[in-house]
Coordinates of C-alpha atoms in Angstrom, one line a residue:
Chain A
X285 CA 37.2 43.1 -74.7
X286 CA 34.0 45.5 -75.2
X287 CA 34.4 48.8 -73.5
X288 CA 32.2 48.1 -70.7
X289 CA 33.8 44.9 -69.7
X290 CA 36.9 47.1 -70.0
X291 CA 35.5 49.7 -67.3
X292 CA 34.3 47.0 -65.0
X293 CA 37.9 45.0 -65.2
X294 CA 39.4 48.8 -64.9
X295 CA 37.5 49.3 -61.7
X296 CA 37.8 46.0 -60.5
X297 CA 41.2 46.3 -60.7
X298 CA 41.4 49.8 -59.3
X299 CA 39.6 48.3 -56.3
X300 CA 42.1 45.8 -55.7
X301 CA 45.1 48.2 -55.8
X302 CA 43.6 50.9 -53.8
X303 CA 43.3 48.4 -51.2
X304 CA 47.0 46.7 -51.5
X305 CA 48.5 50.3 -51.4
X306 CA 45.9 51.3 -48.3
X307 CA 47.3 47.9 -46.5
X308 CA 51.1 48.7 -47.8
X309 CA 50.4 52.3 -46.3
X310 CA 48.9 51.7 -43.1
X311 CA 50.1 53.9 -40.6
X312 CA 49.1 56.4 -43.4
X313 CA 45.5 54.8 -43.5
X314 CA 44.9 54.3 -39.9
X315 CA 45.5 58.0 -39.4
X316 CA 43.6 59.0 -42.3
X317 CA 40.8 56.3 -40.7
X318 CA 41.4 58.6 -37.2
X319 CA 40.3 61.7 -38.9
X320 CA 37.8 61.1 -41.0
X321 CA 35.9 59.4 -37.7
X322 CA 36.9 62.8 -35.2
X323 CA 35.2 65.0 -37.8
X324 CA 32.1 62.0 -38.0
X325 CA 32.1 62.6 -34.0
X326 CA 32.4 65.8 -33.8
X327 CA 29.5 66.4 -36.1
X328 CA 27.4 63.8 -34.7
X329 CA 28.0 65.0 -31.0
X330 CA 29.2 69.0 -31.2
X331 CA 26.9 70.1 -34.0
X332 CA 24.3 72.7 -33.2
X333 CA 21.5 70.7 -34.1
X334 CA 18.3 73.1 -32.3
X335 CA 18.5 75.5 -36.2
X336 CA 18.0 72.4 -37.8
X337 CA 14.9 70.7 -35.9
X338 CA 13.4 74.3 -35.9
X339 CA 13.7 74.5 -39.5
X340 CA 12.5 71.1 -40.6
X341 CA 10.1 70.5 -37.2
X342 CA 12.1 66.9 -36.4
X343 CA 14.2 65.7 -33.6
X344 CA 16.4 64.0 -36.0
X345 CA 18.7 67.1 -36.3
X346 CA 22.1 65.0 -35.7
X347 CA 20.9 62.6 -38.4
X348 CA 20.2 65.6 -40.9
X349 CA 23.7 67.6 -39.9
X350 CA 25.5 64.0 -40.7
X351 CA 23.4 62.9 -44.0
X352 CA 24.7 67.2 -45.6
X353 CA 28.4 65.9 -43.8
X354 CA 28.3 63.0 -45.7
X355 CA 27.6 64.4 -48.8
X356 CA 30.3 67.3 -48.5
X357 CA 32.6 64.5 -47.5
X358 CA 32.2 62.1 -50.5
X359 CA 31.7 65.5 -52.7
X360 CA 35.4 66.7 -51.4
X361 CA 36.5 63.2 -52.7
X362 CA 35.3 63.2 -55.7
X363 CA 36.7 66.7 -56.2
X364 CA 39.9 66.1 -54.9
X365 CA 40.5 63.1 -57.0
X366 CA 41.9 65.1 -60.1
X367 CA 44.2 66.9 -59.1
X368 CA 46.1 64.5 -57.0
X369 CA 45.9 61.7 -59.4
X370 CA 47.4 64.4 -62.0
X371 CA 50.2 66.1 -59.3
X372 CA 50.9 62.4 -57.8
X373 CA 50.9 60.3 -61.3
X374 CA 52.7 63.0 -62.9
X375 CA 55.5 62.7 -60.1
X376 CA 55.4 58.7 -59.6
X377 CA 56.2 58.8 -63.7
X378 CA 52.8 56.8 -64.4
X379 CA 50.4 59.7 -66.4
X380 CA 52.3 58.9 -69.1
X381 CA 51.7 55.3 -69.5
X382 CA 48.2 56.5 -68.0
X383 CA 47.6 59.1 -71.3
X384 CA 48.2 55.8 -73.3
X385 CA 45.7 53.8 -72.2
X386 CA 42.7 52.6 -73.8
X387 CA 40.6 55.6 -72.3
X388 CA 40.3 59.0 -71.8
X389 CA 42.2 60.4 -69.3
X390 CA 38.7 61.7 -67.0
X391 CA 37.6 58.2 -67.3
X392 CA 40.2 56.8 -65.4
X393 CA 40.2 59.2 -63.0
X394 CA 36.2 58.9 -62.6
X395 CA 36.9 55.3 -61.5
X396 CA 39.2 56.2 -59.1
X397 CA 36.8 58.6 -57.7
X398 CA 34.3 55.4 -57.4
X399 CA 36.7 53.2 -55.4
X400 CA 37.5 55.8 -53.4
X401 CA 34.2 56.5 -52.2
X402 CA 33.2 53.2 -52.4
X403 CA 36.2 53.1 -49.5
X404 CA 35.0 56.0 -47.8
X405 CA 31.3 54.4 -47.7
X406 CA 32.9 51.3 -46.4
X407 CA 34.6 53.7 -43.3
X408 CA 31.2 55.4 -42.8
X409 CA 29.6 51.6 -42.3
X410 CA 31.8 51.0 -40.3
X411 CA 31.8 53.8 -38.1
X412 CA 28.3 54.2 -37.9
X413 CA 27.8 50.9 -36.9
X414 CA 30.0 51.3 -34.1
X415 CA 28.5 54.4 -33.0
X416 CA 24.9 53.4 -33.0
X417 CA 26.0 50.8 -30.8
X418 CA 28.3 53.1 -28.0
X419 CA 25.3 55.2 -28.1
X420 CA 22.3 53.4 -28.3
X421 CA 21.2 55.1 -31.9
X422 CA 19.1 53.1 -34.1
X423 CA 21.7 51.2 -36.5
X424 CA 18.4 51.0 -39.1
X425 CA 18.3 55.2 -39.1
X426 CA 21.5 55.1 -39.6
X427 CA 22.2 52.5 -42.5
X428 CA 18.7 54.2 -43.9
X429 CA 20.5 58.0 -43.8
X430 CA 24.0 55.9 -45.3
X431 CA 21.9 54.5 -48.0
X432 CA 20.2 57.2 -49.1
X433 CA 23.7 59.3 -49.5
X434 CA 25.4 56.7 -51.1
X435 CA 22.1 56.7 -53.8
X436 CA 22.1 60.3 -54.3
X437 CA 25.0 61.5 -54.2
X438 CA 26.1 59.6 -56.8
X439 CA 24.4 62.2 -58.5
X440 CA 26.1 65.0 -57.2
X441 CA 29.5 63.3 -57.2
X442 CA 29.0 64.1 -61.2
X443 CA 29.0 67.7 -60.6
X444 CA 32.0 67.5 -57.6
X445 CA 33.7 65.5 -60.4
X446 CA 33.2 68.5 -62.9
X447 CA 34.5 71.1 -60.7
X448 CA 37.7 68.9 -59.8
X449 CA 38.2 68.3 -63.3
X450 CA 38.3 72.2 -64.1
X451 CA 41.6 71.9 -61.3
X452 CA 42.4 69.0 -63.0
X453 CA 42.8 71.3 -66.0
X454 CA 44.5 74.2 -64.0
X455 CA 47.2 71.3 -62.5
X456 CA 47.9 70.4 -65.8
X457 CA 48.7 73.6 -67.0
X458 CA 50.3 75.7 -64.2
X459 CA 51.1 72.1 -62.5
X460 CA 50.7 72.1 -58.7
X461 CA 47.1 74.0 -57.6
X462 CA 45.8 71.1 -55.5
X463 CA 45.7 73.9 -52.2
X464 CA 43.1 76.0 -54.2
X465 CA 40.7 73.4 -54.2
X466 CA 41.1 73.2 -50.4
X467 CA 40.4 76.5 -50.3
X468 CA 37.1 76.2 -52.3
X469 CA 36.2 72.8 -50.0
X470 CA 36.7 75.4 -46.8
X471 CA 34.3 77.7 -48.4
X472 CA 31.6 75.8 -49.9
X473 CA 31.1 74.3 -46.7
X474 CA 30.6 77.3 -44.8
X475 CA 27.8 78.5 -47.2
X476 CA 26.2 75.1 -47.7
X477 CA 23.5 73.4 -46.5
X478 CA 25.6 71.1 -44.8
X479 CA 25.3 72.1 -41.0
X480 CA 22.8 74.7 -41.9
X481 CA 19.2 74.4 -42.9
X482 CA 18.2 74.9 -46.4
X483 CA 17.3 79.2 -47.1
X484 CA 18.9 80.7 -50.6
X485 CA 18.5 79.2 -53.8
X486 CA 22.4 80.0 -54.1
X487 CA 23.1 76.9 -52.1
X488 CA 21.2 75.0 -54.7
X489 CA 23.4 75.7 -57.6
X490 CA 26.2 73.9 -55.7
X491 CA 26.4 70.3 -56.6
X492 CA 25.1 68.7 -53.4
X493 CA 22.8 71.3 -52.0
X494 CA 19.5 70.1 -53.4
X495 CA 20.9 66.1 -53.0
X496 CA 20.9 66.9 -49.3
X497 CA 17.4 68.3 -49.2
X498 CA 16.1 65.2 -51.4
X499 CA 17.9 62.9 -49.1
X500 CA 16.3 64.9 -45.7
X501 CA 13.0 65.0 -46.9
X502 CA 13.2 61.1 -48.2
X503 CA 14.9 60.4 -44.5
X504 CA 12.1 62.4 -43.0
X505 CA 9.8 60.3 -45.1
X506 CA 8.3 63.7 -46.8
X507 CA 7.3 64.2 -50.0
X508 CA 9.9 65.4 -52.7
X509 CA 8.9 67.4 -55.5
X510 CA 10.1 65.7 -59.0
X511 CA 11.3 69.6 -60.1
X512 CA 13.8 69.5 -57.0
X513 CA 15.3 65.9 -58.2
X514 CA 15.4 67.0 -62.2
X515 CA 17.0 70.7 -61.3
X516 CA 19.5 68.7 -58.8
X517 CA 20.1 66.5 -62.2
X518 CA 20.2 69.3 -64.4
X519 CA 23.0 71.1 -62.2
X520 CA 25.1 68.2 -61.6
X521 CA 25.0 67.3 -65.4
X522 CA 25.7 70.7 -66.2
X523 CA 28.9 70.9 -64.0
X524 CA 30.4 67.6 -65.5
X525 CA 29.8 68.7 -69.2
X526 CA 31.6 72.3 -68.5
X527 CA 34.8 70.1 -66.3
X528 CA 35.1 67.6 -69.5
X529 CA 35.2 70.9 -71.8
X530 CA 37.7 72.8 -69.8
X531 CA 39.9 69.9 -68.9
X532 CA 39.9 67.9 -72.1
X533 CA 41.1 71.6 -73.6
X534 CA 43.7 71.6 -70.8
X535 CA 45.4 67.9 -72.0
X536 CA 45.2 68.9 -75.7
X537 CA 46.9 71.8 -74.5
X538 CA 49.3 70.5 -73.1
X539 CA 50.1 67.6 -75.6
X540 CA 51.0 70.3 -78.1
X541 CA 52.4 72.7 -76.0
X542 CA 53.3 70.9 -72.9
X543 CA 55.2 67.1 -71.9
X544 CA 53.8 66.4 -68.8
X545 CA 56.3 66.4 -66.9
X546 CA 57.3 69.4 -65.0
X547 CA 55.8 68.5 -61.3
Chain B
X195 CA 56.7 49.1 -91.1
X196 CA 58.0 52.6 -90.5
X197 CA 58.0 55.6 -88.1
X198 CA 58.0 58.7 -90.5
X199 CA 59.3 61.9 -88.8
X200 CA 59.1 64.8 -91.1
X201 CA 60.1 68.3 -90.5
X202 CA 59.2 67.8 -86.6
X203 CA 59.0 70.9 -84.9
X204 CA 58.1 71.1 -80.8
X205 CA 58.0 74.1 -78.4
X206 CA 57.3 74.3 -74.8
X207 CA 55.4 77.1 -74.3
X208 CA 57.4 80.0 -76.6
X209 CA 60.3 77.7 -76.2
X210 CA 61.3 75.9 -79.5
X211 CA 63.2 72.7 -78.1
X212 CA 62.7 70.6 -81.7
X213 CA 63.6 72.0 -85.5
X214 CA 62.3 70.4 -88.4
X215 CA 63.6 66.9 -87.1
X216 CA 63.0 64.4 -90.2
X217 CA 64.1 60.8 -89.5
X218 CA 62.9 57.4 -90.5
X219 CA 62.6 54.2 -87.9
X220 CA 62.1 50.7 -89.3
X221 CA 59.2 49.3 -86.4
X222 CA 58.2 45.5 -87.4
X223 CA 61.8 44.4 -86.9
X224 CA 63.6 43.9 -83.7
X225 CA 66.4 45.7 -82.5
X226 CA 67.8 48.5 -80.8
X227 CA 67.7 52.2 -81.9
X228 CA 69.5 54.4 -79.8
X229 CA 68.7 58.5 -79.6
X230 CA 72.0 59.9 -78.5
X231 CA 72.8 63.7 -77.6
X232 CA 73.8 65.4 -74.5
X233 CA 71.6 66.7 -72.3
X234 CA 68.6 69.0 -73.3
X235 CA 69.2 67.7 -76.8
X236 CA 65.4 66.7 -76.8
X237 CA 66.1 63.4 -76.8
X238 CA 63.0 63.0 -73.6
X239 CA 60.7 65.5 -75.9
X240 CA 61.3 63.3 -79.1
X241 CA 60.7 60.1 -77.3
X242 CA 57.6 61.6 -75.5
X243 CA 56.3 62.1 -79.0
X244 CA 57.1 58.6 -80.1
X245 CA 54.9 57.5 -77.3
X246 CA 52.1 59.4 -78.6
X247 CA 51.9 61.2 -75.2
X248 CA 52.4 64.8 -77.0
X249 CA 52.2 66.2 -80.4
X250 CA 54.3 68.1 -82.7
X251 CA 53.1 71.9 -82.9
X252 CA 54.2 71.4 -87.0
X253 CA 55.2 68.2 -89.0
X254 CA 54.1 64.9 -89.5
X255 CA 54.9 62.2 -87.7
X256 CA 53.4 58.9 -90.0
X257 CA 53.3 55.1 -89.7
X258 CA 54.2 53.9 -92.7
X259 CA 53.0 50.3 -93.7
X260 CA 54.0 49.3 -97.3
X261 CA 51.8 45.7 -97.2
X262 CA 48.6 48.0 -97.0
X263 CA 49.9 51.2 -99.2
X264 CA 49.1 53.6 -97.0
X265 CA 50.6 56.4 -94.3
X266 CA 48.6 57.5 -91.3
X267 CA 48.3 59.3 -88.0
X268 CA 50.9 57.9 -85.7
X269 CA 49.4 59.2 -82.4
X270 CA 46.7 56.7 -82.6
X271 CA 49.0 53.9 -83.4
X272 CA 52.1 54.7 -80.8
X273 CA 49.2 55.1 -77.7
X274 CA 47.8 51.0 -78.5
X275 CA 51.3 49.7 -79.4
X276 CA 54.2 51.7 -77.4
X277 CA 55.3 51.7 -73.7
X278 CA 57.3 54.8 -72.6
X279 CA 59.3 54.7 -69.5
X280 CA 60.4 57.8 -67.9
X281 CA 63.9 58.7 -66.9
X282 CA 64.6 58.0 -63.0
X283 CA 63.4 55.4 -60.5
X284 CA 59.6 56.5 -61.5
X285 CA 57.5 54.8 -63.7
X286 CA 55.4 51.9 -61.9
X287 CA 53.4 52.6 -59.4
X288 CA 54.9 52.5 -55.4
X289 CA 54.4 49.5 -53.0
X290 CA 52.9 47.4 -55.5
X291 CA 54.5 44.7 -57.3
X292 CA 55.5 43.9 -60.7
X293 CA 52.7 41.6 -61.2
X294 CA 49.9 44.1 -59.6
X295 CA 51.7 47.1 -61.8
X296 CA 51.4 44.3 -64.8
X297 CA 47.4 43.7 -63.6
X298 CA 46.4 47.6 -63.6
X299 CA 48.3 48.9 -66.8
X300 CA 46.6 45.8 -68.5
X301 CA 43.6 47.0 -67.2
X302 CA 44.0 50.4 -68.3
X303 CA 44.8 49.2 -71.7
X304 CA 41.7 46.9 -72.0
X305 CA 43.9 43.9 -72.4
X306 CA 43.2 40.1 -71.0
X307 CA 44.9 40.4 -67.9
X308 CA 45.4 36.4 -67.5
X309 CA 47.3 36.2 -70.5
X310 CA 49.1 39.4 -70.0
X311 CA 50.3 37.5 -66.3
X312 CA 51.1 34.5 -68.6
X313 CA 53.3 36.5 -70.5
X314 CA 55.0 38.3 -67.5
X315 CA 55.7 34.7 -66.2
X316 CA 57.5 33.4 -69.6
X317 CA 59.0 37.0 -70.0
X318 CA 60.6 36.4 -66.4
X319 CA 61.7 32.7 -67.1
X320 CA 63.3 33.5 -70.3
X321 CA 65.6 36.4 -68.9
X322 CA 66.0 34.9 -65.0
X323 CA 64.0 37.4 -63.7
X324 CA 61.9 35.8 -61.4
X325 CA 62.6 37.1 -58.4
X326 CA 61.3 40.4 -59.5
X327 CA 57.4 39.2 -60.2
X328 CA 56.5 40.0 -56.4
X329 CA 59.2 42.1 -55.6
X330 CA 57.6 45.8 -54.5
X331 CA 58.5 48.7 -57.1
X332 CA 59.8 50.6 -54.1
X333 CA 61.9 47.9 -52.8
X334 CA 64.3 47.3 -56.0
X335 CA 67.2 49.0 -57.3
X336 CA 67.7 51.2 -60.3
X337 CA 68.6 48.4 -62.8
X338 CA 65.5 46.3 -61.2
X339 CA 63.1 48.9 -61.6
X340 CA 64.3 49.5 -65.1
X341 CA 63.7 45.6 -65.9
X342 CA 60.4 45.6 -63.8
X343 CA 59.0 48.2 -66.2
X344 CA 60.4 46.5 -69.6
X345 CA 59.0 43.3 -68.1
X346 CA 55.8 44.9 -67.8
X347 CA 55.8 46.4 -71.3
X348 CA 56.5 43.0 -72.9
X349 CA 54.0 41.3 -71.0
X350 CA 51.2 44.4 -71.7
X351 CA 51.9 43.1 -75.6
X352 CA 53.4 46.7 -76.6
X353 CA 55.3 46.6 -79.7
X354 CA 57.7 49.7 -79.3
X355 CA 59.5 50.3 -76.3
X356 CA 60.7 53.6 -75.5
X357 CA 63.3 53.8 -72.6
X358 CA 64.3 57.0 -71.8
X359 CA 68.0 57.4 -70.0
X360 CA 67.3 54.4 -68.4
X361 CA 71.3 53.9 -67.3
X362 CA 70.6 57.6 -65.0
X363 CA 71.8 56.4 -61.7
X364 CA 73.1 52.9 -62.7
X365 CA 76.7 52.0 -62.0
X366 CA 78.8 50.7 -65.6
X367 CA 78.1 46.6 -64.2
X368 CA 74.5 47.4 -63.6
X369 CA 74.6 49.7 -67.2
X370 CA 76.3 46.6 -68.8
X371 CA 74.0 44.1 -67.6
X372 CA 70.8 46.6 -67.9
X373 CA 71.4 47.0 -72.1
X374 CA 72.1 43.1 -72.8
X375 CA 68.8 42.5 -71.1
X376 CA 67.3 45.2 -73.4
X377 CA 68.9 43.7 -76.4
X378 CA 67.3 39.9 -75.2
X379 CA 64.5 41.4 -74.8
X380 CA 64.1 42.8 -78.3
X381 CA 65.5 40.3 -80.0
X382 CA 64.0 37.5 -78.0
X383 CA 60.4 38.9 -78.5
X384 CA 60.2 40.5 -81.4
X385 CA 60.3 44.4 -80.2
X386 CA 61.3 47.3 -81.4
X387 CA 63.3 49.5 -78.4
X388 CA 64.3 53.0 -79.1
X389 CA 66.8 53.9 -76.3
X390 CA 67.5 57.5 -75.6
X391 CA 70.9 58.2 -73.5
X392 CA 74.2 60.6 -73.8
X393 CA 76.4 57.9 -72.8
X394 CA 77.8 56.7 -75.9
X395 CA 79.5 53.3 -74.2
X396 CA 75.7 52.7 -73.0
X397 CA 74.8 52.5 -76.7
X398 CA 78.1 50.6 -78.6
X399 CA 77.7 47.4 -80.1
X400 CA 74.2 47.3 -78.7
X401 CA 72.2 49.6 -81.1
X402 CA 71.6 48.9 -84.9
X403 CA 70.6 52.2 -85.7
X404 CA 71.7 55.5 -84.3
X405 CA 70.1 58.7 -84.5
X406 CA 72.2 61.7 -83.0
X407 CA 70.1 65.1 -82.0
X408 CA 71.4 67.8 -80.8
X409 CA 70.1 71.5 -79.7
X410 CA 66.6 70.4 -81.1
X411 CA 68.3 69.6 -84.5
X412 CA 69.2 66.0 -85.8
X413 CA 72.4 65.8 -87.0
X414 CA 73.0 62.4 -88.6
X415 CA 71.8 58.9 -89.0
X416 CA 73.2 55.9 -89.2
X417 CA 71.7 52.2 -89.8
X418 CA 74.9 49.9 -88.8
X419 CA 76.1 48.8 -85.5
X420 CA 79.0 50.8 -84.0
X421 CA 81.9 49.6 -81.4
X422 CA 82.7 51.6 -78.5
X423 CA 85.8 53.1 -80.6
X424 CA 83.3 54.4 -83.7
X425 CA 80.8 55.9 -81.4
X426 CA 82.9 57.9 -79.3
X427 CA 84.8 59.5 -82.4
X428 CA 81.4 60.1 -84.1
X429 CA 80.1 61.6 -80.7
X430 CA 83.2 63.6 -80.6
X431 CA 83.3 65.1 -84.2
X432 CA 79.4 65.9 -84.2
X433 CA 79.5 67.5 -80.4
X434 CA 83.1 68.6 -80.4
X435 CA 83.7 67.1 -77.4
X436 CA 85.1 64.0 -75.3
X437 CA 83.0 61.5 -74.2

């Protein structure tokens, strides 16, 4: 098999598992299902959306607060997926077979990442759907603002990655640090353009900031500047290269100094 | 074909848990080598390394093959062609089955996963195993899960299979039937299985070669098959104790 058809059968596979251990674990999905679509609501119907319109001269505030939600929530995914597959694998007695597979350690790990926010783009389908229809929202501005996330923040899913990978690294070493990355989650949302317009260039060094201005002005149907969409490249690219570094470091590491399996 | 351990030395951290361990493990022929010590020997640390999962901090660890004259890196070598399963009830992943474990370790090894499933199925026929292919990991016993996993590694195509204290938690029937399906296994498809344990009846008249570690240090080998008898009186002399 070439590599690629490797990666596709990995994720293929991936897919298929995720969603047999979902099903297997469903009072564990339904409730995970239950918060993900309070937070969507309470967003969608609690957020204070007058900063926003001022800021960007648009009624479509609520549309704007949920397209920088989105992209923290897939971001926080993507982060997240590191550390637990390192803390959970480690315990379940599978990183070991995992560290013997065909492929680097991050690129399994990646694909998880893209199943699971291929699954959490399948929740925000549905949801949406169902809430364009309770409320009498346009289901087209709403699959356009879905579509437009999923695109680009694909992008800044790289850099989320990079920055999970660097707790990745710390998990590996000191073994259980997965609350510290909550903790970063917390505060990166406060400061980020998520619920709040777009004022320091600070919020553009963080992986999704610029992603959700490209993704308001596209929704907005205004122009985007091409600097914006290569320094949002740039950043994200940036951020994956320095999580490879540190967390590659971090398994070699460990493989001389280490076993694995302390969890 | 030979595993080449020379002058193996591993720490954990600024703990030393290995000392210049040299030992020599024939791999292209079937059978059973058994790594026996009590516990915190580094019988876990030595197999880990076996697996390729970690690395010595000094030594060599080679693979020798005599048709092509040559020695090389074993890391390289152990992570395509060996399957190490972990001590406990862990190793496969939770509420999946055999067969799905079977479908994403294939995956993750870039192998032909129809042909891998193939093998499962002939692997299960041969040793009456059936009943495990779509049994859930979480749903079996020790001794299942233990065959589960070997089942897996045979079908996955991996040549050396490194079970470590897989009789933890078994009861002496379940230990009893657990090592003659290792030995079936090994002999009936052409593996080498390196078995570590401290329970020397685990290991009599199943293992052809015995490699006995203590403290980080190996003590002796020996390439012959022992009874129960032998191995405890060895066991006895070399750890100065009853087993």
């Amino acid at each position: 098999m070439t590599k690629l058809s490797s990666i596709l059968s990995m994720v293929k596979t991936e897919l298929e598992m995720e969603a047999k251990t979902r099903y297997k674990y469903l009072a564990s999905t339904l409730s995970d299902f239950v918060i993900f679509t309070l937070a969507y609501i309470a967003v969608l119907f609690f957020a204070d959306v007058t900063v926003i319109n001022q800021s960007y001269h648009t009624n479509d505030g609520t549309i704007l607060i949920l397209i920088g939600y989105m992209f923290w929530n897939v971001g926080v995914v993507a982060m997240d997926i590191s550390t637990q597959t390192i803390e959970s694998d480690s315990r379940a007695g599978i990183l070991e077979t995992e560290i013997q597979s065909r492929f680097p350690l991050w690129v399994l790990i990646m694909v998880r990442s893209w199943v699971t926010n291929l699954i959490t783009f399948g929740y925000l389908l549905i949801i949406s759907l169902i809430t364009a229809i309770v409320i009498g929202q346009s289901v087209l501005s709403l699959l356009n603002a879905i579509l437009l996330v999923m695109l680009l923040s694909s992008v800044s899913n790289l850099g989320m990655f990079g920055i999970g990978l660097i707790f990745g690294a710390g998990s590996l070493i000191f073994k259980s640090i997965g609350q510290w990355a909550t903790l970063l989650q917390g505060i990166i949302l406060i400061f980020a353009n998520v619920a709040i317009p777009y004022t320091t260039w600070i919020q553009a060094i963080l992986p999704f900031g610029l992603g959700i201005e490209i993704a308001r002005s596209l929704y907005l149907q205004r122009d985007v500047e091409w600097i914006t969409v290569l320094v949002y490249i740039v950043i994200n690219v940036i951020l994956l290269c320095i999580g490879l570094l540190i967390f590659n470091i971090a398994l070699q590491h460990e493989r001389k100094y280490g076993s694995f399996e302390r969890f | 074909m030979k595993i080449i351990g020379q002058e193996i030395t591993k720490y954990y951290g600024k703990n030393q848990v290995l000392y210049h361990c040299n030992f020599e493990i024939t791999s292209n022929q079937p059978g059973v080598t058994g790594l026996i010590g009590p516990n915190g020997a580094g019988k876990s640390t030595l197999m880990r390394m076996l697996g390729g999962i970690t690395e010595p901090n000094a030594g060599k660890l080679l693979i020798e093959n005599k048709s092509i004259s040559n020695a090389y890196d074993y890391s390289a070598w152990a992570q395509r062609n060996s399957y190490y399963v972990p001590t406990g009830e862990r190793g496969l992943r939770n509420k999946l089955s055999t067969k799905d474990n079977l479908k994403y370790f294939a995956a993750l090894r870039g192998k032909f996963v129809p042909k891998c499933l193939k093998l499962l199925y002939d692997t299960a026929i041969d040793f009456d195993a059936e009943y495990l292919i779509d049994k859930e990991f979480d749903q079996m016993s020790t001794g299942q899960k233990k065959k589960s996993e070997l089942m897996v590694a045979v079908a996955i195509g991996a040549r050396l299979l490194l079970l470590d204290e897989p009789s933890n938690g078994l009861d002496i029937d379940s230990q009893a039937n657990l090592m003659q399906f290792i030995q079936n296994i090994s002999n009936g498809n052409n593996k080498k299985v390196i078995v570590s344990s401290h329970d020397p009846s685990l290991l009599a008249n199943v293992v052809s070669q015995y490699i006995f570690i203590a403290d980080g240090h190996i003590l002796k080998t020996l390439n012959k098959s022992l009874d129960e008898l032998e191995l405890r009186q060895i066991y006895q002399h070399l750890y100065n104790r009853g087993a």
